[in-house]
Amino acid sequence: MNALSAKPAVLVIVGGSMAAVKAPSVLRRLRERGADVRVIATRAALQFITELSLSTAADGPVGTDDHWFEARPDALHLTHARVEAAVVVGASAELLAGAAHGHAGELALATLLSVRAPVLWVPAMNEAMWTNPAVQANVSTLRGWGHRFLGPEEGAFGTRGEGQGVGRMSEPDAIADAVTALLSPAPPRDLEGVRVVVSAGPTREYLDPVRFISNPSSGKMGFAVAQAARDRGADVTLVTGPVTLPDPPGLRVVRIGSALELRDAVLSAALGADLVVMTAAVADYRASQQNGEKQAKVAGDVTVHLTPNPDILAELGREKGRRVLVGFAMETHAGVERAALKAQRKNADFILLNYPTREGTAFGGEDNQVTLVRPDGSFEDWPRLSKREVAERLLSEAARRLPVRT
Ligand code: CTP
């Protein structure tokens, strides 16, 4: 058990899900670690767990919509927001949607809008709901604002354990660990003043006004690098191809379409940069001739002439100077060898090698499992980590290579 040094105030919001029954254990674990807990239960949560169980476990009153507007010096959604961390246990699709859209019509949501401390979501819902694009879009929005997520886990869930798949809420000990981590001192601002350029997402190479060549890159890895660099104090420019992720606050975002546009944006941002991280999945080819008008189909086969796109990382490598350059590579075979050759050819300091065929870590996933490969062929296998953790490690590696600043 990891005890907390001071007595930090932690807000625990309990959502309407079967997992609400685990909320008292979460409250007890947090109190055992020295947290001063405040609880809010949504109307839906109180269908699953009684107010009495929650107030007993919290050793204090439970904030509910019914007492929200009782006369008191300060409104409940403001007093309960003055905390060092907030955690939403049994987070339902409804709460995620409300928070992602700034709703304030119930105490839990109004309080979340007022919280300035880090927020951790611990979702619990069935797999069909969790994987629904509407829910995932809300999760992406919240992540973009810096909210953290724990789970949901794979396993049995539901009243009779009838559900199987991703959707089960993480266990109270894991939740208490994650809240403790949120309360730990902020990450070092070791990139204060460092100018970082990150490219992300796919490019689109139009054949005519309505057809293009592209790839399924989600942009999540690049956004994670940009956000982690921002949080460590860097001045960040994020150049991204078409992705569904919203602009993260606190950094410069340049949206581009084609590889040629990506090249212009990256090269101009890189002029004053100390570190360039190329996570973009750049299309290797574009149409030799782009048709200005939509091409109607014809009988039989058609031939499309493609011309190679410039290699942006290699171009940066040719005029490297003191800039640190990091690339990504995707290989299905002879990964390390090929990635080392790529790092040499492009003059990159190192390359993170991905495996597109590994489950959960390929295009669009939340995690990544990479191997760091240096131009001399030496390498390190990193474990499967969240994209944010991969980003943090990448930045620590890159930071070691930056010239010493005075
Ligand atoms: N990259 C780039 N410009 C390109 C293509 C790729 O800057 N036109 C960058 C990517 O952002 C990535 C790295 O180079 O950081 C490796 O990309 P990859 O496509 O794997 O390399 P290629 O040299 O295209 O290798 P392959 O021959 O395997 O396709």
XYZ file of C-alpha atoms and ligand atoms in Angstrom:
435
model
C 0.000 0.000 0.000
C 1.192 3.410 -0.961
C 0.221 5.909 1.761
C -0.250 9.547 0.870
C 1.912 12.065 2.711
C -0.508 14.996 3.289
C -4.282 14.543 3.575
C -5.338 15.351 0.039
C -9.006 15.898 -0.746
C -10.308 13.427 -3.338
C -13.706 13.652 -4.995
C -15.313 10.302 -5.780
C -18.232 10.470 -8.204
C -20.288 7.305 -8.376
C -22.048 6.639 -11.683
C -25.053 4.511 -12.528
C -23.668 1.088 -13.255
C -23.580 -2.320 -11.577
C -20.006 -1.467 -10.626
C -21.361 1.215 -8.244
C -21.465 -1.572 -5.637
C -17.655 -1.474 -5.600
C -17.648 2.251 -4.715
C -17.607 1.699 -0.910
C -14.444 -0.422 -1.278
C -12.841 2.353 -3.344
C -13.771 4.906 -0.658
C -12.313 2.685 2.090
C -9.077 2.097 0.173
C -8.640 5.834 -0.421
C -9.308 6.639 3.251
C -6.847 3.924 4.348
C -4.242 5.727 2.251
C -4.957 8.986 4.035
C -7.261 10.736 1.548
C -10.032 13.054 2.688
C -12.873 11.774 0.482
C -15.978 13.595 -0.752
C -18.680 11.630 -2.516
C -21.275 12.445 -5.109
C -23.730 9.803 -6.293
C -25.814 10.309 -9.439
C -29.521 9.483 -9.389
C -28.760 6.378 -11.448
C -26.010 5.295 -9.012
C -28.536 5.302 -6.161
C -30.514 2.635 -8.048
C -27.537 0.302 -7.507
C -26.127 1.340 -4.131
C -27.697 3.006 -1.111
C -26.743 6.442 0.126
C -26.183 4.863 3.556
C -23.526 2.405 2.276
C -21.689 5.260 0.580
C -21.861 7.658 3.521
C -20.738 4.909 5.923
C -17.738 4.068 3.730
C -16.918 7.768 3.240
C -17.603 8.660 6.891
C -19.441 11.731 5.652
C -22.505 12.895 3.750
C -23.170 12.011 0.120
C -23.809 14.787 -2.383
C -26.910 14.014 -4.434
C -29.123 15.958 -6.820
C -31.786 16.058 -4.073
C -29.626 18.159 -1.742
C -27.873 20.164 -4.424
C -29.909 23.320 -3.955
C -30.272 23.310 -0.168
C -29.343 26.678 1.347
C -25.664 26.786 2.330
C -22.905 29.380 2.015
C -21.398 27.783 -1.104
C -23.093 25.544 -3.665
C -22.259 21.826 -3.458
C -20.826 21.675 -6.989
C -18.257 24.279 -5.938
C -17.303 22.928 -2.502
C -16.962 19.400 -3.859
C -14.809 20.649 -6.751
C -12.096 21.994 -4.413
C -10.056 18.805 -4.386
C -6.612 17.569 -5.398
C -7.994 14.766 -7.597
C -11.355 13.522 -8.839
C -12.265 9.978 -9.804
C -15.454 8.781 -11.493
C -16.134 5.165 -10.554
C -18.664 3.114 -12.450
C -18.441 5.789 -15.136
C -21.387 5.312 -17.469
C -21.766 6.251 -21.132
C -24.219 8.928 -19.967
C -21.692 10.603 -17.642
C -18.969 10.478 -20.316
C -21.319 12.077 -22.840
C -22.425 14.757 -20.393
C -18.852 15.676 -19.441
C -17.592 15.618 -23.039
C -20.343 18.076 -23.996
C -20.052 20.369 -21.009
C -23.469 19.550 -19.538
C -24.154 20.809 -16.033
C -27.720 19.685 -15.423
C -26.876 17.349 -12.564
C -24.611 17.709 -9.555
C -21.970 15.222 -10.774
C -21.557 16.994 -14.123
C -21.669 20.540 -12.745
C -18.984 19.538 -10.230
C -16.811 17.963 -12.940
C -17.024 21.224 -14.894
C -15.757 23.085 -11.819
C -12.905 20.717 -10.938
C -9.443 22.059 -11.762
C -7.582 19.018 -10.449
C -6.749 15.904 -12.531
C -9.751 13.700 -13.336
C -9.628 9.915 -13.621
C -12.455 8.006 -15.307
C -13.019 4.360 -14.424
C -15.644 3.195 -16.915
C -17.970 0.249 -16.517
C -20.432 -0.704 -19.210
C -21.051 -3.531 -21.606
C -18.707 -4.036 -24.529
C -21.206 -2.966 -27.179
C -21.671 0.394 -25.461
C -17.969 0.887 -24.701
C -16.909 0.247 -28.294
C -19.687 2.375 -29.778
C -18.121 5.210 -31.784
C -20.208 7.797 -29.929
C -18.736 6.667 -26.594
C -15.215 6.418 -28.015
C -15.506 9.938 -29.471
C -16.447 11.245 -26.006
C -13.497 9.366 -24.464
C -11.160 10.934 -27.063
C -12.525 14.402 -26.320
C -11.957 13.958 -22.588
C -8.475 12.498 -23.131
C -7.704 15.512 -25.324
C -8.492 17.745 -22.348
C -6.046 15.779 -20.209
C -8.536 13.496 -18.424
C -7.111 10.051 -17.567
C -8.752 6.667 -17.974
C -8.343 3.375 -16.127
C -9.865 0.317 -17.823
C -12.388 -0.959 -18.594
C -10.932 -4.429 -18.215
C -11.612 -7.621 -20.049
C -13.676 -10.223 -18.177
C -17.137 -11.101 -16.927
C -19.494 -8.265 -15.993
C -23.176 -7.630 -15.422
C -25.572 -8.653 -12.676
C -25.022 -12.381 -13.131
C -21.634 -12.203 -14.757
C -23.461 -12.805 -18.019
C -21.437 -10.286 -20.001
C -18.034 -11.214 -21.373
C -15.583 -8.881 -23.048
C -14.171 -5.424 -22.432
C -16.334 -3.400 -20.043
C -15.602 -4.574 -16.521
C -14.597 -1.916 -14.037
C -11.056 -2.065 -12.650
C -10.677 -3.357 -9.088
C -10.718 -0.974 -6.080
C -6.989 -1.496 -5.356
C -6.050 -0.574 -8.930
C -8.319 2.483 -8.704
C -6.707 3.581 -5.426
C -3.246 3.110 -7.014
C -4.229 5.228 -10.014
C -5.630 7.990 -7.788
C -2.437 7.905 -5.706
C -0.421 8.288 -8.934
C -2.587 11.301 -9.901
C -1.729 12.900 -6.579
C 2.008 12.381 -7.007
C 4.052 15.427 -7.851
C 3.639 16.712 -11.410
C 6.040 15.288 -14.033
C 9.345 17.093 -14.358
C 9.267 20.140 -16.624
C 12.486 18.960 -18.214
C 11.524 20.282 -21.661
C 10.930 23.871 -20.541
C 11.722 26.123 -23.519
C 12.506 23.206 -25.866
C 10.861 23.630 -29.275
C 9.227 20.397 -30.394
C 7.544 19.554 -33.704
C 5.396 16.439 -33.890
C 3.728 15.060 -37.008
C 0.699 12.805 -36.619
C -1.996 10.939 -38.490
C -2.241 9.868 -42.121
C -1.923 11.886 -45.307
C -4.465 11.885 -48.134
C -3.279 11.758 -51.707
C -6.177 12.747 -53.941
C -6.560 11.058 -57.326
C -9.501 13.309 -58.199
C -11.722 15.603 -56.087
C -13.467 12.686 -54.343
C -10.979 9.797 -54.204
C -7.763 9.487 -52.291
C -5.054 7.069 -51.176
C -4.584 7.000 -47.416
C -4.115 4.691 -44.417
C -5.913 4.046 -41.110
C -3.559 6.008 -38.827
C -5.641 7.494 -35.965
C -3.102 10.131 -34.905
C -3.306 8.978 -31.259
C 0.431 8.280 -30.911
C 1.454 11.690 -32.262
C -1.157 13.520 -30.177
C 0.116 11.682 -27.082
C 3.713 12.793 -27.828
C 2.590 16.397 -28.387
C 0.534 16.475 -25.172
C 3.264 14.845 -23.072
C 5.843 17.335 -24.435
C 3.474 20.227 -23.647
C 3.017 18.948 -20.081
C 6.814 18.803 -19.666
C 7.093 22.461 -20.594
C 7.949 22.276 -24.320
C 6.752 24.742 -26.945
C 4.928 22.333 -29.257
C 3.745 22.443 -32.868
C 1.584 19.489 -33.858
C 1.199 18.987 -37.612
C -1.570 16.503 -38.219
C -3.259 14.827 -41.142
C -7.025 14.214 -41.134
C -7.988 12.590 -37.796
C -11.065 12.786 -35.588
C -9.164 13.998 -32.514
C -9.917 17.539 -31.299
C -7.159 20.190 -31.058
C -5.382 19.700 -27.719
C -5.160 22.926 -25.736
C -1.824 24.599 -25.043
C -0.049 23.835 -28.300
C -0.011 24.976 -31.936
C -2.012 22.692 -34.223
C -1.565 22.745 -38.008
C -4.014 20.601 -39.979
C -2.835 19.389 -43.388
C -4.072 16.966 -46.055
C -1.378 15.665 -48.396
C 2.242 14.599 -47.892
C 3.404 17.724 -49.754
C 1.406 19.923 -47.365
C 2.802 17.933 -44.429
C 6.310 18.503 -45.762
C 5.828 22.279 -46.041
C 4.309 22.554 -42.572
C 6.915 20.320 -40.878
C 9.919 21.883 -42.601
C 8.816 25.418 -41.763
C 8.031 24.519 -38.112
C 11.303 22.572 -37.867
C 13.415 25.637 -38.741
C 13.714 26.718 -35.125
C 13.046 23.334 -33.531
C 15.210 21.318 -31.135
C 13.328 18.048 -31.550
C 11.213 16.650 -34.388
C 9.152 13.498 -33.865
C 7.702 12.023 -37.052
C 4.816 9.739 -36.101
C 2.838 10.617 -39.257
C 2.004 7.710 -41.528
C 3.033 9.502 -44.713
C 1.724 8.018 -47.954
C 4.785 6.951 -49.925
C 3.184 7.882 -53.262
C 0.815 10.448 -54.747
C -0.959 10.501 -58.084
C 1.395 11.570 -60.877
C -1.447 13.643 -62.203
C -4.363 14.783 -60.073
C -7.574 14.982 -62.070
C -9.431 18.238 -61.492
C -12.735 16.484 -62.201
C -14.261 13.343 -60.838
C -13.361 10.433 -63.069
C -16.345 8.327 -64.117
C -15.836 4.561 -64.023
C -14.848 2.797 -67.214
C -15.237 -0.807 -68.260
C -12.213 -2.955 -67.389
C -9.062 -2.306 -65.427
C -7.604 1.122 -64.905
C -3.998 2.103 -64.295
C -3.083 4.813 -61.816
C 0.348 6.355 -62.152
C 1.962 7.176 -58.855
C 4.972 9.259 -58.089
C 7.025 8.990 -54.873
C 6.457 11.568 -52.156
C 9.481 13.305 -50.668
C 10.799 11.630 -47.534
C 10.389 14.347 -44.922
C 12.394 12.657 -42.163
C 15.264 11.997 -44.593
C 15.146 15.632 -45.693
C 15.380 16.778 -42.082
C 18.207 14.281 -41.583
C 20.243 15.790 -44.405
C 20.352 19.153 -42.602
C 20.257 17.745 -39.111
C 22.402 20.253 -37.243
C 21.864 19.866 -33.494
C 18.233 18.858 -33.904
C 17.170 15.542 -32.435
C 15.168 13.476 -34.933
C 12.878 10.600 -34.013
C 11.051 8.407 -36.495
C 8.538 5.586 -36.332
C 8.536 2.499 -38.496
C 6.106 -0.291 -39.122
C 7.514 -3.612 -40.148
C 6.043 -7.059 -40.405
C 9.383 -8.870 -40.703
C 13.102 -8.386 -39.977
C 11.968 -5.389 -37.937
C 15.082 -4.392 -35.995
C 17.447 -4.815 -38.923
C 15.249 -2.834 -41.303
C 14.509 -0.133 -38.728
C 18.244 0.315 -38.004
C 18.921 0.742 -41.730
C 16.056 3.234 -41.921
C 17.488 5.206 -38.978
C 20.895 5.285 -40.735
C 19.451 6.269 -44.087
C 17.283 9.033 -42.629
C 19.924 10.161 -40.089
C 17.433 9.752 -37.221
C 18.673 9.518 -33.615
C 16.382 6.548 -33.091
C 13.299 4.900 -34.476
C 10.415 3.350 -32.594
C 9.426 0.186 -34.350
C 5.746 -0.855 -34.333
C 4.192 -4.155 -35.188
C 0.992 -3.519 -37.157
C -0.212 -7.082 -36.727
C -0.166 -7.178 -32.890
C -3.558 -7.046 -31.255
C -4.498 -3.908 -29.313
C -1.368 -2.063 -30.378
C -1.972 -1.536 -34.074
C -3.623 1.409 -35.846
C -6.189 3.129 -33.674
C -5.459 1.230 -30.412
C -4.914 2.886 -27.025
C -1.674 1.000 -26.356
C 1.515 0.484 -28.241
C 4.295 -2.039 -28.012
C 7.441 -0.735 -29.614
C 11.130 -1.477 -29.908
C 13.569 1.404 -29.739
C 16.117 0.918 -32.538
C 19.311 2.968 -32.903
C 21.201 3.449 -36.170
C 23.997 1.160 -34.900
C 21.498 -1.706 -34.682
C 21.298 -1.770 -30.875
C 17.726 -1.939 -29.606
C 15.452 -2.108 -26.540
C 12.092 -3.863 -26.420
C 9.610 -1.816 -24.403
C 6.634 -3.555 -22.796
C 3.090 -2.917 -23.981
C 2.283 0.557 -22.622
C -0.395 3.186 -23.105
C 0.468 5.577 -25.946
C 0.973 8.308 -23.323
C 3.561 6.164 -21.511
C 5.337 5.392 -24.799
C 5.344 9.152 -25.443
C 6.883 9.874 -22.014
C 9.663 7.323 -22.576
C 10.298 8.614 -26.084
C 10.677 12.156 -24.724
C 13.028 11.022 -21.933
C 15.216 9.289 -24.555
C 15.139 12.345 -26.804
C 15.815 14.750 -23.889
C 19.096 12.953 -23.171
C 20.264 13.760 -26.699
C 19.397 17.462 -26.615
C 22.390 19.802 -26.369
C 22.968 20.961 -22.789
C 21.240 24.288 -22.315
C 22.679 27.058 -20.197
N 8.393 9.362 -43.290
C 8.575 10.646 -43.804
N 8.259 10.913 -45.106
C 7.828 9.925 -45.932
C 7.666 8.623 -45.438
C 7.948 8.378 -44.097
O 8.994 11.530 -43.059
N 7.549 10.217 -47.179
C 8.741 9.099 -41.893
C 7.601 8.565 -41.074
O 6.880 9.586 -40.435
C 8.316 7.675 -40.075
C 9.531 7.181 -40.808
O 9.734 8.098 -41.867
O 8.766 8.397 -38.956
C 9.470 5.782 -41.339
O 8.443 5.639 -42.239
P 8.242 4.344 -43.184
O 7.093 4.612 -44.043
O 8.243 3.121 -42.360
O 9.623 4.374 -43.951
P 9.915 4.142 -45.440
O 11.256 4.761 -45.645
O 8.774 4.610 -46.247
O 10.093 2.583 -45.472
P 9.401 1.444 -46.331
O 10.314 1.313 -47.454
O 9.412 0.298 -45.370
O 8.011 1.909 -46.660
